[in-house]
Coordinates of C-alpha atoms in Angstrom, one line a residue:
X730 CA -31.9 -37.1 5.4
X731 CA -29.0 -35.4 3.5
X732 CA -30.0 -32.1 4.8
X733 CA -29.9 -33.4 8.3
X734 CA -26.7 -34.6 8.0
X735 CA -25.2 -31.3 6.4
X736 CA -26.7 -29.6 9.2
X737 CA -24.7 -31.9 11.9
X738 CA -21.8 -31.9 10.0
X739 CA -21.6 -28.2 10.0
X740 CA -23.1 -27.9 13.7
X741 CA -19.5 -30.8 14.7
X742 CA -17.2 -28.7 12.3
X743 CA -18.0 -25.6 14.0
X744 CA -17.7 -26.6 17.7
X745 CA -14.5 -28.5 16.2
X746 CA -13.2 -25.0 15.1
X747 CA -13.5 -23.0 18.4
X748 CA -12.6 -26.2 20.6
X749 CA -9.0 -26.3 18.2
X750 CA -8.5 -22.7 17.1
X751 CA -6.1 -22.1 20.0
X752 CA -3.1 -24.2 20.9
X753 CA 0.3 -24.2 18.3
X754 CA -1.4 -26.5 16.4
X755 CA -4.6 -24.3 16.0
X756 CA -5.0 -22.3 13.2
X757 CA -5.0 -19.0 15.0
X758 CA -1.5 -19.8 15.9
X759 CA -0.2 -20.4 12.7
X760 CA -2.1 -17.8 10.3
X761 CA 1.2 -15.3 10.7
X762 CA 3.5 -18.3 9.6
X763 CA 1.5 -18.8 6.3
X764 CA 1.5 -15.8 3.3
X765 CA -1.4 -13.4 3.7
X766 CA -3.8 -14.6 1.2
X767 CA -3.0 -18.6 1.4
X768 CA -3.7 -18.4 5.3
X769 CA -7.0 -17.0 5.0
X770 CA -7.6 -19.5 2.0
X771 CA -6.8 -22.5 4.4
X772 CA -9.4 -21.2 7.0
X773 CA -11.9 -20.4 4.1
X774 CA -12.0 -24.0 2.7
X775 CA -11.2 -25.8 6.0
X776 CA -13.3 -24.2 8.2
X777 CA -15.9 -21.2 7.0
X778 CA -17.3 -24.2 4.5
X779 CA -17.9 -26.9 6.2
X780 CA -19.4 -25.0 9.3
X781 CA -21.6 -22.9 6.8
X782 CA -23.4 -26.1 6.3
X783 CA -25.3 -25.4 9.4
X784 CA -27.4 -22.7 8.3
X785 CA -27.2 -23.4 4.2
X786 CA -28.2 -26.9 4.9
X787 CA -32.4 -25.6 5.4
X788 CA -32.7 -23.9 2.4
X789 CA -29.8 -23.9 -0.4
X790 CA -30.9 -26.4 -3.1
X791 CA -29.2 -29.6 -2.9
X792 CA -27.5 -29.1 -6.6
X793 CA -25.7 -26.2 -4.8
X794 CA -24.7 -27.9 -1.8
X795 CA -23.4 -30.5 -3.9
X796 CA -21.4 -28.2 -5.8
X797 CA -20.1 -26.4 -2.5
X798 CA -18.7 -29.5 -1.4
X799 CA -17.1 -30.4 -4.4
X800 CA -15.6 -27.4 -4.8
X801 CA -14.5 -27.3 -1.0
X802 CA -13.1 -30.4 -1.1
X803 CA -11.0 -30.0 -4.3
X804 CA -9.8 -26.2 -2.6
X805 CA -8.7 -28.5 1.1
X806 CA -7.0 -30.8 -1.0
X807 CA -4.8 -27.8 -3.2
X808 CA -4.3 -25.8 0.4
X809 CA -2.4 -29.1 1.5
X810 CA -0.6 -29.5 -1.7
X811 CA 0.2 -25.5 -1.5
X812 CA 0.9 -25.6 2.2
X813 CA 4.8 -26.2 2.4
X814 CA 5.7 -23.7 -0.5
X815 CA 3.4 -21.1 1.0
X816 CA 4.6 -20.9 4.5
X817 CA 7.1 -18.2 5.3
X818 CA 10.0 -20.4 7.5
X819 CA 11.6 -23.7 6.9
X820 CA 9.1 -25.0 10.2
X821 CA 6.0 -24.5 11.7
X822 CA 6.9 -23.2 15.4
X823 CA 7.5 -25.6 17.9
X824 CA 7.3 -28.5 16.1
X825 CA 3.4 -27.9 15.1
X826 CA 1.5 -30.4 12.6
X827 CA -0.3 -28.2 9.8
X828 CA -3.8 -27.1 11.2
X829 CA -5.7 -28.5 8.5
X830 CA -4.7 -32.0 8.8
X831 CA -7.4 -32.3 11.4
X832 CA -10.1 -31.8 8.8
X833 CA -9.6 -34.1 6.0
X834 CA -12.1 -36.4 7.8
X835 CA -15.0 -33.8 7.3
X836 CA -14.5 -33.2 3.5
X837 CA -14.3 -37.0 3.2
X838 CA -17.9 -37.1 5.0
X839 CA -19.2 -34.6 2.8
X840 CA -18.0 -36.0 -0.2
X841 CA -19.8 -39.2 1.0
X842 CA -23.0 -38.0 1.6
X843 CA -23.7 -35.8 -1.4
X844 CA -22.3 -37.8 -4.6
X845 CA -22.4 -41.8 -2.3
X846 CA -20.4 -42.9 -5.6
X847 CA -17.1 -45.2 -5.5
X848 CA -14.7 -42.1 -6.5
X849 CA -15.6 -40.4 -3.0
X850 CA -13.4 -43.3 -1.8
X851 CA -10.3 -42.1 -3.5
X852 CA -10.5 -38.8 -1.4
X853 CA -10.2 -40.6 1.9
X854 CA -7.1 -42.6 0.7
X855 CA -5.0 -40.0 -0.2
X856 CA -5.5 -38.4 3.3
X857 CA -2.6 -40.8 4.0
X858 CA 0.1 -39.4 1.7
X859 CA -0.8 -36.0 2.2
X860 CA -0.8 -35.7 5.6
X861 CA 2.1 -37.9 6.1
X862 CA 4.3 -35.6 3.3
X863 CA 2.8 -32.1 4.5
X864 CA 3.3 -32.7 8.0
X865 CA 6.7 -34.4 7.5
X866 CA 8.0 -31.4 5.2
X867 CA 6.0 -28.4 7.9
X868 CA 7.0 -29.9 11.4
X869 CA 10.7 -30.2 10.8
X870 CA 11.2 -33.8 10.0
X871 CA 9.5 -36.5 12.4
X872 CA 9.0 -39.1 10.0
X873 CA 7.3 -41.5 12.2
X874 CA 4.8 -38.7 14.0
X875 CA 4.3 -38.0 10.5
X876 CA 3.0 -41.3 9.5
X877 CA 1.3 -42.4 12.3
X878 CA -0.7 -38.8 11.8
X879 CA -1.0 -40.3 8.1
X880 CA -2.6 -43.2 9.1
X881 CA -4.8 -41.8 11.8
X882 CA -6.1 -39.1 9.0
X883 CA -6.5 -42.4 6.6
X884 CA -8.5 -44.6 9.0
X885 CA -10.5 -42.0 10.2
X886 CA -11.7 -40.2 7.0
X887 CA -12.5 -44.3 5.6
X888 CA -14.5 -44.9 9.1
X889 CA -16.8 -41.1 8.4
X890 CA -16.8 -42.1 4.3
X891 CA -18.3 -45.1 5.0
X892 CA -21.0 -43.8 7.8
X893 CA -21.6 -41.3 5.3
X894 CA -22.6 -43.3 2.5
X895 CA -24.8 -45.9 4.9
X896 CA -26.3 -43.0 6.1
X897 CA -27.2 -42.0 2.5
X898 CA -27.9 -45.6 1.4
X899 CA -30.0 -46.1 4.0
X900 CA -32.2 -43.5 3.3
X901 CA -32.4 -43.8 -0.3
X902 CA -33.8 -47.5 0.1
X903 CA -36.1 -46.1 3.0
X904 CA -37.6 -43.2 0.6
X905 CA -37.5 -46.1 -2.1
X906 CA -39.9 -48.2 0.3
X907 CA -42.1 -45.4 1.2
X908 CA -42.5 -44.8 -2.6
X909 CA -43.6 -47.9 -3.2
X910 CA -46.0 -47.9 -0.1
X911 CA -47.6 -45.0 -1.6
X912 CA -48.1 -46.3 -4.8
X913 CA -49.8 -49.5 -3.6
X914 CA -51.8 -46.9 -1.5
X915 CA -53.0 -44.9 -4.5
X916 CA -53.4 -48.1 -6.4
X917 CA -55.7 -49.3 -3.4
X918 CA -57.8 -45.6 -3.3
X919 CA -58.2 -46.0 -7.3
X920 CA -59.9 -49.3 -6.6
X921 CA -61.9 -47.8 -3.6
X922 CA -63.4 -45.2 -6.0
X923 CA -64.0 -47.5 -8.8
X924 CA -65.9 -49.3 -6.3
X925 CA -67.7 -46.4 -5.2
X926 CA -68.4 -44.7 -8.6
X927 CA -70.1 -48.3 -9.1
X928 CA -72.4 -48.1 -6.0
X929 CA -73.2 -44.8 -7.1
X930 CA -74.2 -45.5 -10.6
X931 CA -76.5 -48.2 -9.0
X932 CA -78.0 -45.7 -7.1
X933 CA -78.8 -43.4 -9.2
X934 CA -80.3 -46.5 -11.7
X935 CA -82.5 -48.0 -8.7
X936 CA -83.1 -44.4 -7.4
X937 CA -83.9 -41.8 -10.3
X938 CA -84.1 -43.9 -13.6
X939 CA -86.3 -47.3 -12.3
X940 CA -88.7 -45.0 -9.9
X941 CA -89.1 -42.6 -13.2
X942 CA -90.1 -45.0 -15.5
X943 CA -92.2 -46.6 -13.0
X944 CA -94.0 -43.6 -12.5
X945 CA -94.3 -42.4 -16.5
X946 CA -96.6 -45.9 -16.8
X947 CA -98.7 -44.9 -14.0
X948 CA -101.8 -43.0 -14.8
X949 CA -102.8 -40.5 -14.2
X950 CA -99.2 -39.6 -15.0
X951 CA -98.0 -37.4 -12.5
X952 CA -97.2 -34.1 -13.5
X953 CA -93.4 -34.2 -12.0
X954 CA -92.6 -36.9 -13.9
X955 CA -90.9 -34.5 -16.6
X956 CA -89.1 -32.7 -14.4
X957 CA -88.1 -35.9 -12.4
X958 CA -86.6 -37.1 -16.0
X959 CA -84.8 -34.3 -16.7
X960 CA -83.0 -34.6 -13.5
X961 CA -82.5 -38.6 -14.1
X962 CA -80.6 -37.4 -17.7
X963 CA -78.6 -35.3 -16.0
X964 CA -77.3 -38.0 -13.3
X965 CA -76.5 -40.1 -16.9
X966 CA -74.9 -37.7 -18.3
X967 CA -72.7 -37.2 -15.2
X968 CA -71.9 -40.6 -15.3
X969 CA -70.9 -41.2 -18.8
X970 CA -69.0 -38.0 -18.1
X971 CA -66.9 -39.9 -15.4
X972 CA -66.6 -42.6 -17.7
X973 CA -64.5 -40.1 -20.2
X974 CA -63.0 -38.5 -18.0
X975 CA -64.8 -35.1 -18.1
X976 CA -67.3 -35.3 -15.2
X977 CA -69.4 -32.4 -13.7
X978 CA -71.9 -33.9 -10.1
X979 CA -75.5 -32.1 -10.4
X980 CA -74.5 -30.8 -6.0
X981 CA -77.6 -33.0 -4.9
X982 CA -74.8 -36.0 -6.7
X983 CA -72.3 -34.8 -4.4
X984 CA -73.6 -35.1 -1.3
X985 CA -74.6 -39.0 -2.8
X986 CA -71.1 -39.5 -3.1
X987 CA -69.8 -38.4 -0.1
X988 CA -72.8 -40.1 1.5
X989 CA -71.9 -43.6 -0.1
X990 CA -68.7 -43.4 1.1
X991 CA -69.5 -43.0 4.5
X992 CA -72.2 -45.9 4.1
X993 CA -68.9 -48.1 2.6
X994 CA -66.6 -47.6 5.6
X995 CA -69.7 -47.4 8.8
X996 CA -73.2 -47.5 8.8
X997 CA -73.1 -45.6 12.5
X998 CA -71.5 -42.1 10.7
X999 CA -73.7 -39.5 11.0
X1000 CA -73.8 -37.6 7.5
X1001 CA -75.1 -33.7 7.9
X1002 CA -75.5 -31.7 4.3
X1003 CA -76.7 -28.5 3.5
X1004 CA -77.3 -27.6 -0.6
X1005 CA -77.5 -24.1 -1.8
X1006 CA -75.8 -24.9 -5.3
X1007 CA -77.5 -24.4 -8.6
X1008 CA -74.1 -25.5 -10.5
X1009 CA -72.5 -28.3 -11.1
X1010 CA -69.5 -29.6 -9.1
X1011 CA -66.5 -31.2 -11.6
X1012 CA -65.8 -34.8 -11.0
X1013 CA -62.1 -34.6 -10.6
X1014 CA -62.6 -32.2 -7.2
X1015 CA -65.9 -34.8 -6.0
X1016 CA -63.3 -37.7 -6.5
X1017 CA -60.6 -36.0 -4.0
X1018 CA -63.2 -34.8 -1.6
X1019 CA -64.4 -38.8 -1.5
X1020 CA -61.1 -40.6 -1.2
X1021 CA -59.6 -38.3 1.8
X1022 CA -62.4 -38.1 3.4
X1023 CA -62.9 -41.4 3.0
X1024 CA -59.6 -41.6 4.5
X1025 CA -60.2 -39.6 7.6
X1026 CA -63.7 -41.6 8.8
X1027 CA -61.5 -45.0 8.4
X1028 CA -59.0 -43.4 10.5
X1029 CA -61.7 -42.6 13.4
X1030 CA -63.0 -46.2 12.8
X1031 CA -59.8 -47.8 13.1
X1032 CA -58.0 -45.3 15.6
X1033 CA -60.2 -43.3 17.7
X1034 CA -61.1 -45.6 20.2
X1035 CA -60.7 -49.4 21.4
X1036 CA -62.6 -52.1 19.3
X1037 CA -66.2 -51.9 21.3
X1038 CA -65.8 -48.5 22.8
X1039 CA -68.1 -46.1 20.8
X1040 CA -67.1 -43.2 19.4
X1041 CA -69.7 -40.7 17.3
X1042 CA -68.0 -39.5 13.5
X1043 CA -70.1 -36.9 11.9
X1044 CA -69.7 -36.4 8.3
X1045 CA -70.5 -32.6 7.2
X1046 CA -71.2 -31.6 3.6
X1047 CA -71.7 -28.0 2.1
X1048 CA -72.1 -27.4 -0.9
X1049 CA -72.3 -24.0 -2.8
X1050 CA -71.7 -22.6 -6.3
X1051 CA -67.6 -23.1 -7.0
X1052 CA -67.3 -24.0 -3.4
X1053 CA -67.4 -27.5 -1.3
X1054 CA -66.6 -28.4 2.3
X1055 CA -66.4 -31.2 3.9
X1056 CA -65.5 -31.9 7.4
X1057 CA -65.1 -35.0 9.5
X1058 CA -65.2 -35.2 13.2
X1059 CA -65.2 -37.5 16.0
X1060 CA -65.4 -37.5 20.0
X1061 CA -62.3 -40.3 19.8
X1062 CA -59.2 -40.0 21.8
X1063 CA -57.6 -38.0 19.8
X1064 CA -53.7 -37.7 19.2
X1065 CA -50.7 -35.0 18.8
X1066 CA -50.4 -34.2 15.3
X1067 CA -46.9 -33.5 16.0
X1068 CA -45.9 -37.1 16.7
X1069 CA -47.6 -38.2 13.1
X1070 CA -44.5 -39.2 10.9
X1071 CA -44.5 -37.3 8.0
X1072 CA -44.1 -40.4 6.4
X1073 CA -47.9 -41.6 7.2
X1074 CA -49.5 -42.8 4.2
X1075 CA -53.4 -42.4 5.6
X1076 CA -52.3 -38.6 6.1
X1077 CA -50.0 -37.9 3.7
X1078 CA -51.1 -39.7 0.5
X1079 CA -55.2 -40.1 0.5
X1080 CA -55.5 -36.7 2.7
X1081 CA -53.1 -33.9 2.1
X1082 CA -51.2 -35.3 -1.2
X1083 CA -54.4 -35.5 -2.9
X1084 CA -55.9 -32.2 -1.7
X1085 CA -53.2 -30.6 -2.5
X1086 CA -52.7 -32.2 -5.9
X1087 CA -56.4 -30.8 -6.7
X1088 CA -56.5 -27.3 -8.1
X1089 CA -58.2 -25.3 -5.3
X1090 CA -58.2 -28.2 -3.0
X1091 CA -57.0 -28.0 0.5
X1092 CA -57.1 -29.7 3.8
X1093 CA -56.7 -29.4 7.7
X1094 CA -56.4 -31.7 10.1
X1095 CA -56.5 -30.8 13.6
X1096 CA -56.6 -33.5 16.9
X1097 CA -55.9 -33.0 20.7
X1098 CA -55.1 -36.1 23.1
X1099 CA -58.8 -36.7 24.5
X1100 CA -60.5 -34.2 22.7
X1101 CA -60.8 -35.9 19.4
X1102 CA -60.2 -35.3 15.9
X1103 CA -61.6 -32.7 13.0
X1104 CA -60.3 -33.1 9.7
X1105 CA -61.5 -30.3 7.0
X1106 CA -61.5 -30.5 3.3
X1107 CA -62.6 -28.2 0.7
X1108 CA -62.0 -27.5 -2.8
X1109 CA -63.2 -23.7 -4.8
X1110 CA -63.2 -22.8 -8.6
X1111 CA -61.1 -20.8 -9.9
X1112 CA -63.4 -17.9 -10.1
X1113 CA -64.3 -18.4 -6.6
X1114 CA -61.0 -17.8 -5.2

């Protein structure tokens, strides 16, 4: 929000600039009635500033900008102070009010919106004084020009302070309220895995562990049975892995996961896999892969078509030595992703934010009005990169 409001402020102070650079009262008018170096000092922190915002408001660092403006306001403030002793005649010609006046409004906005602290205030009063004394001392003598200029420049730069800082307010409590949105949503997804990781464990119990046993009392004993327990120790190790933290899936665990979680949300998804790993996959990239895909087939549950209309989701798995993909799809209605607030929590917190908070994660999402929606997840080792 800051940088927006830079930009318009230097996008209104440069069409202010060519709309009042003519005229007695412009400053093209009056830079051979000021001392060489002051004149071009006025137009420096008066005008170049301010309308530089324009361009440096997309990619200066906001510490910098907020420097700029401090510095640009305390320079606007010493060219009035400096004005009177640095103009070459007694008068500005023709009775002229000192160019700058007109601009104390737009340092006052600036001030606002980068520092939004009481002081800021302080700069928008004295705009009274010194516009009132500068113009009074530059113009010949109209006291009451003078002051009603003084009090124009006063209400004026206390109207933009104050839109300023509402502006900045405003959008501190909004990023405060999205913060909190997305911690309740990653608070909710830590649940949802804990949930899952559950189902899975009582999977792999009922699954590999009951049906070996089962079979080791049978006799003849079969002859996989050894090879059948192996694998069973391996899906307990995984699992009291997960439980310290330092997981690894055997990949046939993987597609489990994925396939549970697909179960959880719908039992109509369609889940496709294809296995060609021989190594195991580490927990913390199985989690990610889970939650935002997870994510994306609630989505096309909830938003790809009208309750009772159907809509086919397919959920695809691949999984290969230091490399997973995972891709979700559905027939639904679709949508622009341009018209998705960036601020969308489904998108932004369980898909992309997580991928992208995995090492050698990654996601795309992709969606055209009636055409449906893909979303595409994968995560690579290191050494796979």
């Amino acid at each position: 929000m800051q940088r927006t409001t830079y930009f318009a402020i230097g996008v209104a102070t440069t069409l202010f600039v060519i709309l009042l650079a003519n005229g007695p009262n412009g400053f093209l008018a009056q830079m051979d009635q000021l001392r060489a170096p002051f004149g071009a000092f006025t137009v420096l922190v008066g005008a170049v500033i301010p309308a530089s915002y324009a361009i440096l408001a997309w990619f200066a660092p906001m510490r910098v900008l907020r420097i700029l403006v401090t510095a640009g306001a305390l320079g606007f403030v010493a060219a009035q102070l400096l004005w009177v002793p640095m103009m070459t005649g007694d008068a500005l010609a023709d009775g002229a009010a000192p160019w700058l006046q007109g601009y104390g409004a737009i340092h006052a906005t600036l001030l606002a919106v980068a520092w939004n602290r009481p002081a800021v205030w302080l700069f928008a009063v004295a705009q009274f004084p010194l516009v009132a004394t500068v113009e009074y001392l530059a113009s010949g003598g109209d006291l009451e020009q003078s002051l009603l200029d003084g009090i124009g420049a006063l209400v004026t730069s206390l109207i933009l302070t104050g839109a300023g800082a509402g502006v900045v307010t405003a959008a501190a409590r909004q990023d405060l309220e999205a913060e909190r949105a997305r911690a309740e949503a990653a608070r909710e997804a830590a649940e949802r895995t804990g949930e899952r990781e559950q189902a899975r464990i009582n999977a792999v119990v009922h699954d590999e562990i009951i049906s070996v046993l089962l079979a080791a009392v049978r006799q003849p004993v079969n002859e996989t049975v050894p090879a059948r327990a192996q694998r069973a120790l391996g899906y307990v190790n995984a699992i009291r892995g997960a439980r310290t933290g330092d997981a690894e899936y055997p990949p046939a665990q993987v597609v489990a996961a994925l396939r549970a979680t697909a179960s959880a949300i719908s039992d109509d998804i369609i889940v496709k896999a294809t296995v060609t790993a021989t190594h195991d996959i580490p927990a913390p990239a199985v989690t990610a892969l889970a939650e935002a895909a997870g994510e994306a087939m609630r989505n096309s549950v909830i938003h790809a078509a009208d309750p009772g209309e159907p809509v086919a989701i397919v959920l695809a798995v691949t999984v290969a030595d230091g490399d997973v993909r995972v891709s979700v799809r559905d027939d639904g209605r679709g949508f622009s992703p341009r018209n998705v607030s960036a601020r969308r929590l489904g998108l932004q917190v369980s898909i992309r934010g997580r991928m992208e908070a995995l090492a050698g994660g990654g996601s795309r999402i992709s969606s055209t009005p009636g055409k449906g929606t893909t979303v595409e997840l994968w995560w690579r080792a290191e050494d796979a990169r």
